Amino acid sequence: MILKKLAFLPLLALLAAGCGGAPDRKDVDPNCLYMRLGGLNGMAALSDEIVNRLLTDPEILANTQLQMRAKPENVPGIKVQITVLLSDLAGGPFTYSGKSMKEAHEGMAVDEKQWEAMLKDVRGALEKLKVPAKEGEEFVALIEAMRGDIVEVK
Ligand code: HEM
């Protein structure tokens, strides 16, 4: 009887894999930025610290469009998306499949001043988490590459 009950377990595992439960097995270079930043824990810690800083930054909060879009119930999910995106770009084992940066920030009217404030928050997070200068600059460069897609008000 118990065996009959357990018979559905492999099916459940297959279903979970089909729903994205299976880990992505992309090859990871041991010297890539993702690994040098501490792998998944390092990337998640950075995303967490950066988003927390953005959400309490008066320069960022001055933008009322942003205030409306930054719903507290979405924050855990946004942190995951940012972790996956930056991990992907830094050579990690995940593939980001969320919205493009242009799409995700459309209509937020992010300006250059807010972009610079965000970079300051990123640098503050890198410092707090004691990321070495070289890795910090490489991380900032990944983010800088998105400026053109996120800043709408030039
Ligand atoms: C001044 C700079 C930025 C501001 C103010 C900002 C703000 C926001 C806000 C408010 C959302 C929530 C949108 C919504 O739920 O409708 C969001 C989503 C997101 N942002 Fe940013 N962001 C900035 C820069 C960045 C950068 C540099 C990255 C890349 C590391 C990034 C990655 C994302 C991602 C992945 C999402 C989630 C997209 C999705 O819904 O799938 N953002 N951002």
PDB file of C-alpha atoms and ligand atoms in Angstrom:
ATOM      1  CA  MET A   1       0.000   0.000   0.000  1.00  0.00           C
ATOM      2  CA  ILE A   2       2.762   2.421   0.995  1.00  0.00           C
ATOM      3  CA  LEU A   3       4.602   1.491  -2.232  1.00  0.00           C
ATOM      4  CA  LYS A   4       1.536   2.384  -4.225  1.00  0.00           C
ATOM      5  CA  LYS A   5       1.439   5.765  -2.477  1.00  0.00           C
ATOM      6  CA  LEU A   6       5.097   6.466  -3.269  1.00  0.00           C
ATOM      7  CA  ALA A   7       4.766   5.491  -6.922  1.00  0.00           C
ATOM      8  CA  PHE A   8       3.794   9.022  -7.913  1.00  0.00           C
ATOM      9  CA  LEU A   9       7.034  10.543  -6.521  1.00  0.00           C
ATOM     10  CA  PRO A  10       9.122  10.234  -9.739  1.00  0.00           C
ATOM     11  CA  LEU A  11       6.259  11.881 -11.603  1.00  0.00           C
ATOM     12  CA  LEU A  12       6.284  14.771  -9.121  1.00  0.00           C
ATOM     13  CA  ALA A  13      10.047  15.162  -9.600  1.00  0.00           C
ATOM     14  CA  LEU A  14       9.581  15.287 -13.367  1.00  0.00           C
ATOM     15  CA  LEU A  15       6.835  17.861 -13.028  1.00  0.00           C
ATOM     16  CA  ALA A  16       9.010  19.979 -10.742  1.00  0.00           C
ATOM     17  CA  ALA A  17      11.846  19.827 -13.290  1.00  0.00           C
ATOM     18  CA  GLY A  18       9.458  20.904 -16.027  1.00  0.00           C
ATOM     19  CA  CYS A  19       8.354  23.848 -13.891  1.00  0.00           C
ATOM     20  CA  GLY A  20      11.864  25.148 -13.628  1.00  0.00           C
ATOM     21  CA  GLY A  21      12.713  23.089 -10.544  1.00  0.00           C
ATOM     22  CA  ALA A  22      15.822  21.643 -12.198  1.00  0.00           C
ATOM     23  CA  PRO A  23      18.964  23.683 -11.657  1.00  0.00           C
ATOM     24  CA  ASP A  24      20.465  25.289 -14.732  1.00  0.00           C
ATOM     25  CA  ARG A  25      23.756  23.474 -15.498  1.00  0.00           C
ATOM     26  CA  LYS A  26      25.514  26.164 -17.515  1.00  0.00           C
ATOM     27  CA  ASP A  27      29.298  25.739 -17.309  1.00  0.00           C
ATOM     28  CA  VAL A  28      30.889  28.114 -14.845  1.00  0.00           C
ATOM     29  CA  ASP A  29      34.470  29.301 -15.211  1.00  0.00           C
ATOM     30  CA  PRO A  30      35.990  29.123 -11.691  1.00  0.00           C
ATOM     31  CA  ASN A  31      37.608  32.537 -12.320  1.00  0.00           C
ATOM     32  CA  CYS A  32      34.495  34.339 -13.541  1.00  0.00           C
ATOM     33  CA  LEU A  33      33.190  37.408 -11.727  1.00  0.00           C
ATOM     34  CA  TYR A  34      30.255  35.420 -10.295  1.00  0.00           C
ATOM     35  CA  MET A  35      32.680  33.039  -8.550  1.00  0.00           C
ATOM     36  CA  ARG A  36      34.989  35.852  -7.436  1.00  0.00           C
ATOM     37  CA  LEU A  37      32.014  37.655  -5.886  1.00  0.00           C
ATOM     38  CA  GLY A  38      31.183  34.592  -3.786  1.00  0.00           C
ATOM     39  CA  GLY A  39      28.813  32.686  -6.065  1.00  0.00           C
ATOM     40  CA  LEU A  40      25.091  32.648  -5.348  1.00  0.00           C
ATOM     41  CA  ASN A  41      25.400  33.779  -1.709  1.00  0.00           C
ATOM     42  CA  GLY A  42      27.671  36.669  -2.665  1.00  0.00           C
ATOM     43  CA  MET A  43      25.392  37.788  -5.507  1.00  0.00           C
ATOM     44  CA  ALA A  44      22.225  37.480  -3.408  1.00  0.00           C
ATOM     45  CA  ALA A  45      23.824  39.425  -0.543  1.00  0.00           C
ATOM     46  CA  LEU A  46      24.790  42.218  -2.967  1.00  0.00           C
ATOM     47  CA  SER A  47      21.318  42.381  -4.550  1.00  0.00           C
ATOM     48  CA  ASP A  48      19.700  42.439  -1.112  1.00  0.00           C
ATOM     49  CA  GLU A  49      21.925  45.251   0.154  1.00  0.00           C
ATOM     50  CA  ILE A  50      21.570  47.300  -3.051  1.00  0.00           C
ATOM     51  CA  VAL A  51      17.763  47.067  -3.193  1.00  0.00           C
ATOM     52  CA  ASN A  52      17.478  47.898   0.527  1.00  0.00           C
ATOM     53  CA  ARG A  53      19.601  51.000  -0.034  1.00  0.00           C
ATOM     54  CA  LEU A  54      17.609  52.084  -3.105  1.00  0.00           C
ATOM     55  CA  LEU A  55      14.334  51.768  -1.207  1.00  0.00           C
ATOM     56  CA  THR A  56      15.515  54.146   1.495  1.00  0.00           C
ATOM     57  CA  ASP A  57      17.443  56.602  -0.701  1.00  0.00           C
ATOM     58  CA  PRO A  58      15.783  60.061  -0.679  1.00  0.00           C
ATOM     59  CA  GLU A  59      17.209  60.882  -4.164  1.00  0.00           C
ATOM     60  CA  ILE A  60      15.502  57.789  -5.563  1.00  0.00           C
ATOM     61  CA  LEU A  61      12.294  58.212  -3.568  1.00  0.00           C
ATOM     62  CA  ALA A  62      11.955  61.772  -4.917  1.00  0.00           C
ATOM     63  CA  ASN A  63      10.700  60.135  -8.122  1.00  0.00           C
ATOM     64  CA  THR A  64       6.962  59.618  -7.582  1.00  0.00           C
ATOM     65  CA  GLN A  65       6.640  57.210 -10.542  1.00  0.00           C
ATOM     66  CA  LEU A  66       9.156  54.964  -8.846  1.00  0.00           C
ATOM     67  CA  GLN A  67       7.391  55.136  -5.520  1.00  0.00           C
ATOM     68  CA  MET A  68       4.257  53.824  -7.209  1.00  0.00           C
ATOM     69  CA  ARG A  69       6.107  51.012  -8.962  1.00  0.00           C
ATOM     70  CA  ALA A  70       8.210  49.867  -5.988  1.00  0.00           C
ATOM     71  CA  LYS A  71       5.424  47.903  -4.266  1.00  0.00           C
ATOM     72  CA  PRO A  72       6.637  46.310  -1.003  1.00  0.00           C
ATOM     73  CA  GLU A  73       5.033  42.956  -1.907  1.00  0.00           C
ATOM     74  CA  ASN A  74       7.178  42.803  -5.077  1.00  0.00           C
ATOM     75  CA  VAL A  75      10.505  43.479  -3.349  1.00  0.00           C
ATOM     76  CA  PRO A  76      11.463  39.824  -2.583  1.00  0.00           C
ATOM     77  CA  GLY A  77      10.798  38.864  -6.211  1.00  0.00           C
ATOM     78  CA  ILE A  78      12.729  41.851  -7.574  1.00  0.00           C
ATOM     79  CA  LYS A  79      15.712  40.867  -5.406  1.00  0.00           C
ATOM     80  CA  VAL A  80      15.596  37.348  -6.891  1.00  0.00           C
ATOM     81  CA  GLN A  81      15.344  38.726 -10.447  1.00  0.00           C
ATOM     82  CA  ILE A  82      18.284  41.072  -9.883  1.00  0.00           C
ATOM     83  CA  THR A  83      20.333  38.232  -8.354  1.00  0.00           C
ATOM     84  CA  VAL A  84      19.646  35.988 -11.358  1.00  0.00           C
ATOM     85  CA  LEU A  85      20.257  38.745 -13.924  1.00  0.00           C
ATOM     86  CA  LEU A  86      23.563  39.881 -12.428  1.00  0.00           C
ATOM     87  CA  SER A  87      24.675  36.281 -11.823  1.00  0.00           C
ATOM     88  CA  ASP A  88      23.955  35.470 -15.471  1.00  0.00           C
ATOM     89  CA  LEU A  89      25.924  38.516 -16.678  1.00  0.00           C
ATOM     90  CA  ALA A  90      28.802  37.714 -14.302  1.00  0.00           C
ATOM     91  CA  GLY A  91      29.212  34.193 -15.727  1.00  0.00           C
ATOM     92  CA  GLY A  92      27.108  32.304 -13.178  1.00  0.00           C
ATOM     93  CA  PRO A  93      25.053  29.157 -13.779  1.00  0.00           C
ATOM     94  CA  PHE A  94      21.656  30.858 -14.307  1.00  0.00           C
ATOM     95  CA  THR A  95      19.873  32.253 -17.315  1.00  0.00           C
ATOM     96  CA  TYR A  96      17.845  35.416 -16.708  1.00  0.00           C
ATOM     97  CA  SER A  97      14.506  35.143 -18.464  1.00  0.00           C
ATOM     98  CA  GLY A  98      12.690  38.124 -16.952  1.00  0.00           C
ATOM     99  CA  LYS A  99      11.743  41.406 -18.587  1.00  0.00           C
ATOM    100  CA  SER A 100      14.362  43.367 -20.504  1.00  0.00           C
ATOM    101  CA  MET A 101      15.721  46.351 -18.577  1.00  0.00           C
ATOM    102  CA  LYS A 102      13.953  48.720 -20.972  1.00  0.00           C
ATOM    103  CA  GLU A 103      10.626  46.960 -20.435  1.00  0.00           C
ATOM    104  CA  ALA A 104      11.032  46.630 -16.636  1.00  0.00           C
ATOM    105  CA  HIS A 105      11.727  50.357 -16.169  1.00  0.00           C
ATOM    106  CA  GLU A 106       9.463  51.793 -18.861  1.00  0.00           C
ATOM    107  CA  GLY A 107       7.568  54.907 -17.765  1.00  0.00           C
ATOM    108  CA  MET A 108       9.513  55.271 -14.488  1.00  0.00           C
ATOM    109  CA  ALA A 109      11.131  58.481 -15.718  1.00  0.00           C
ATOM    110  CA  VAL A 110      14.485  57.563 -14.144  1.00  0.00           C
ATOM    111  CA  ASP A 111      16.860  60.499 -14.719  1.00  0.00           C
ATOM    112  CA  GLU A 112      20.658  60.849 -14.647  1.00  0.00           C
ATOM    113  CA  LYS A 113      20.595  62.158 -11.080  1.00  0.00           C
ATOM    114  CA  GLN A 114      18.744  59.051  -9.873  1.00  0.00           C
ATOM    115  CA  TRP A 115      21.104  56.844 -11.864  1.00  0.00           C
ATOM    116  CA  GLU A 116      24.107  58.441 -10.124  1.00  0.00           C
ATOM    117  CA  ALA A 117      22.357  58.034  -6.736  1.00  0.00           C
ATOM    118  CA  MET A 118      21.821  54.339  -7.547  1.00  0.00           C
ATOM    119  CA  LEU A 119      25.530  53.942  -8.422  1.00  0.00           C
ATOM    120  CA  LYS A 120      26.420  55.513  -5.082  1.00  0.00           C
ATOM    121  CA  ASP A 121      24.182  52.961  -3.345  1.00  0.00           C
ATOM    122  CA  VAL A 122      25.848  50.166  -5.330  1.00  0.00           C
ATOM    123  CA  ARG A 123      29.302  51.398  -4.272  1.00  0.00           C
ATOM    124  CA  GLY A 124      28.120  51.636  -0.657  1.00  0.00           C
ATOM    125  CA  ALA A 125      26.896  48.033  -0.803  1.00  0.00           C
ATOM    126  CA  LEU A 126      30.205  46.845  -2.330  1.00  0.00           C
ATOM    127  CA  GLU A 127      32.097  48.595   0.439  1.00  0.00           C
ATOM    128  CA  LYS A 128      29.869  47.216   3.206  1.00  0.00           C
ATOM    129  CA  LEU A 129      30.254  43.676   1.861  1.00  0.00           C
ATOM    130  CA  LYS A 130      34.025  44.185   1.552  1.00  0.00           C
ATOM    131  CA  VAL A 131      34.186  43.396  -2.167  1.00  0.00           C
ATOM    132  CA  PRO A 132      37.755  43.962  -3.446  1.00  0.00           C
ATOM    133  CA  ALA A 133      38.262  47.016  -5.717  1.00  0.00           C
ATOM    134  CA  LYS A 134      38.852  45.038  -8.943  1.00  0.00           C
ATOM    135  CA  GLU A 135      35.689  42.938  -8.565  1.00  0.00           C
ATOM    136  CA  GLY A 136      33.763  46.039  -7.471  1.00  0.00           C
ATOM    137  CA  GLU A 137      34.711  47.887 -10.670  1.00  0.00           C
ATOM    138  CA  GLU A 138      33.771  44.904 -12.839  1.00  0.00           C
ATOM    139  CA  PHE A 139      30.400  44.705 -11.058  1.00  0.00           C
ATOM    140  CA  VAL A 140      29.773  48.443 -11.534  1.00  0.00           C
ATOM    141  CA  ALA A 141      30.673  48.072 -15.232  1.00  0.00           C
ATOM    142  CA  LEU A 142      27.954  45.409 -15.663  1.00  0.00           C
ATOM    143  CA  ILE A 143      25.418  47.823 -14.208  1.00  0.00           C
ATOM    144  CA  GLU A 144      26.709  50.842 -16.154  1.00  0.00           C
ATOM    145  CA  ALA A 145      26.100  48.934 -19.386  1.00  0.00           C
ATOM    146  CA  MET A 146      22.336  49.170 -18.646  1.00  0.00           C
ATOM    147  CA  ARG A 147      22.241  52.950 -18.263  1.00  0.00           C
ATOM    148  CA  GLY A 148      20.960  53.567 -21.803  1.00  0.00           C
ATOM    149  CA  ASP A 149      18.024  51.175 -21.281  1.00  0.00           C
ATOM    150  CA  ILE A 150      16.961  52.414 -17.843  1.00  0.00           C
ATOM    151  CA  VAL A 151      17.539  56.190 -17.844  1.00  0.00           C
ATOM    152  CA  GLU A 152      14.599  57.795 -19.669  1.00  0.00           C
ATOM    153  CA  VAL A 153      15.052  61.461 -18.783  1.00  0.00           C
ATOM    154  CA  LYS A 154      18.339  62.689 -20.241  1.00  0.00           C
TER     155      LYS A 154
HETATM  156  C1  HEM B   1      18.071  54.268 -10.734  1.00  0.00           C
HETATM  157  C2  HEM B   1      18.081  52.993 -11.031  1.00  0.00           C
HETATM  158  C3  HEM B   1      16.929  52.030 -10.853  1.00  0.00           C
HETATM  159  C4  HEM B   1      15.713  52.206 -10.291  1.00  0.00           C
HETATM  160  C5  HEM B   1      15.192  53.448  -9.632  1.00  0.00           C
HETATM  161  C6  HEM B   1      14.973  50.945 -10.401  1.00  0.00           C
HETATM  162  C7  HEM B   1      13.697  50.690  -9.942  1.00  0.00           C
HETATM  163  C8  HEM B   1      12.964  49.557 -10.163  1.00  0.00           C
HETATM  164  C9  HEM B   1      11.596  49.342  -9.753  1.00  0.00           C
HETATM  165  C10 HEM B   1      10.742  50.333  -8.989  1.00  0.00           C
HETATM  166  C11 HEM B   1      11.220  48.114 -10.172  1.00  0.00           C
HETATM  167  C12 HEM B   1       9.853  47.432  -9.969  1.00  0.00           C
HETATM  168  C13 HEM B   1       9.048  47.497 -11.222  1.00  0.00           C
HETATM  169  C14 HEM B   1       7.684  46.884 -11.112  1.00  0.00           C
HETATM  170  O1  HEM B   1       7.473  46.003 -10.252  1.00  0.00           O
HETATM  171  O2  HEM B   1       6.817  47.267 -11.910  1.00  0.00           O
HETATM  172  C15 HEM B   1      12.366  47.521 -10.833  1.00  0.00           C
HETATM  173  C16 HEM B   1      12.398  46.264 -11.389  1.00  0.00           C
HETATM  174  C17 HEM B   1      13.537  45.659 -11.770  1.00  0.00           C
HETATM  175  N1  HEM B   1      14.769  46.222 -11.859  1.00  0.00           N
HETATM  176 FE1  HEM B   1      15.265  48.136 -11.484  1.00  0.00          FE
HETATM  177  N2  HEM B   1      15.767  50.038 -11.019  1.00  0.00           N
HETATM  178  C18 HEM B   1      16.963  50.655 -11.295  1.00  0.00           C
HETATM  179  C19 HEM B   1      18.060  50.066 -11.855  1.00  0.00           C
HETATM  180  C20 HEM B   1      18.176  48.738 -12.107  1.00  0.00           C
HETATM  181  C21 HEM B   1      19.402  48.081 -12.489  1.00  0.00           C
HETATM  182  C22 HEM B   1      20.763  48.756 -12.666  1.00  0.00           C
HETATM  183  C23 HEM B   1      19.095  46.767 -12.639  1.00  0.00           C
HETATM  184  C24 HEM B   1      20.024  45.629 -12.992  1.00  0.00           C
HETATM  185  C25 HEM B   1      20.837  45.144 -12.147  1.00  0.00           C
HETATM  186  C26 HEM B   1      17.683  46.593 -12.369  1.00  0.00           C
HETATM  187  C27 HEM B   1      17.006  45.416 -12.444  1.00  0.00           C
HETATM  188  C28 HEM B   1      15.659  45.254 -12.247  1.00  0.00           C
HETATM  189  C29 HEM B   1      14.948  43.984 -12.430  1.00  0.00           C
HETATM  190  C30 HEM B   1      15.581  42.656 -12.831  1.00  0.00           C
HETATM  191  C31 HEM B   1      13.621  44.228 -12.130  1.00  0.00           C
HETATM  192  C32 HEM B   1      12.470  43.216 -12.135  1.00  0.00           C
HETATM  193  C33 HEM B   1      11.926  43.087 -13.531  1.00  0.00           C
HETATM  194  C34 HEM B   1      10.713  42.164 -13.603  1.00  0.00           C
HETATM  195  O3  HEM B   1       9.628  42.556 -13.160  1.00  0.00           O
HETATM  196  O4  HEM B   1      10.869  41.041 -14.073  1.00  0.00           O
HETATM  197  N3  HEM B   1      17.165  47.831 -12.041  1.00  0.00           N
HETATM  198  N4  HEM B   1      13.398  48.426 -10.819  1.00  0.00           N
END
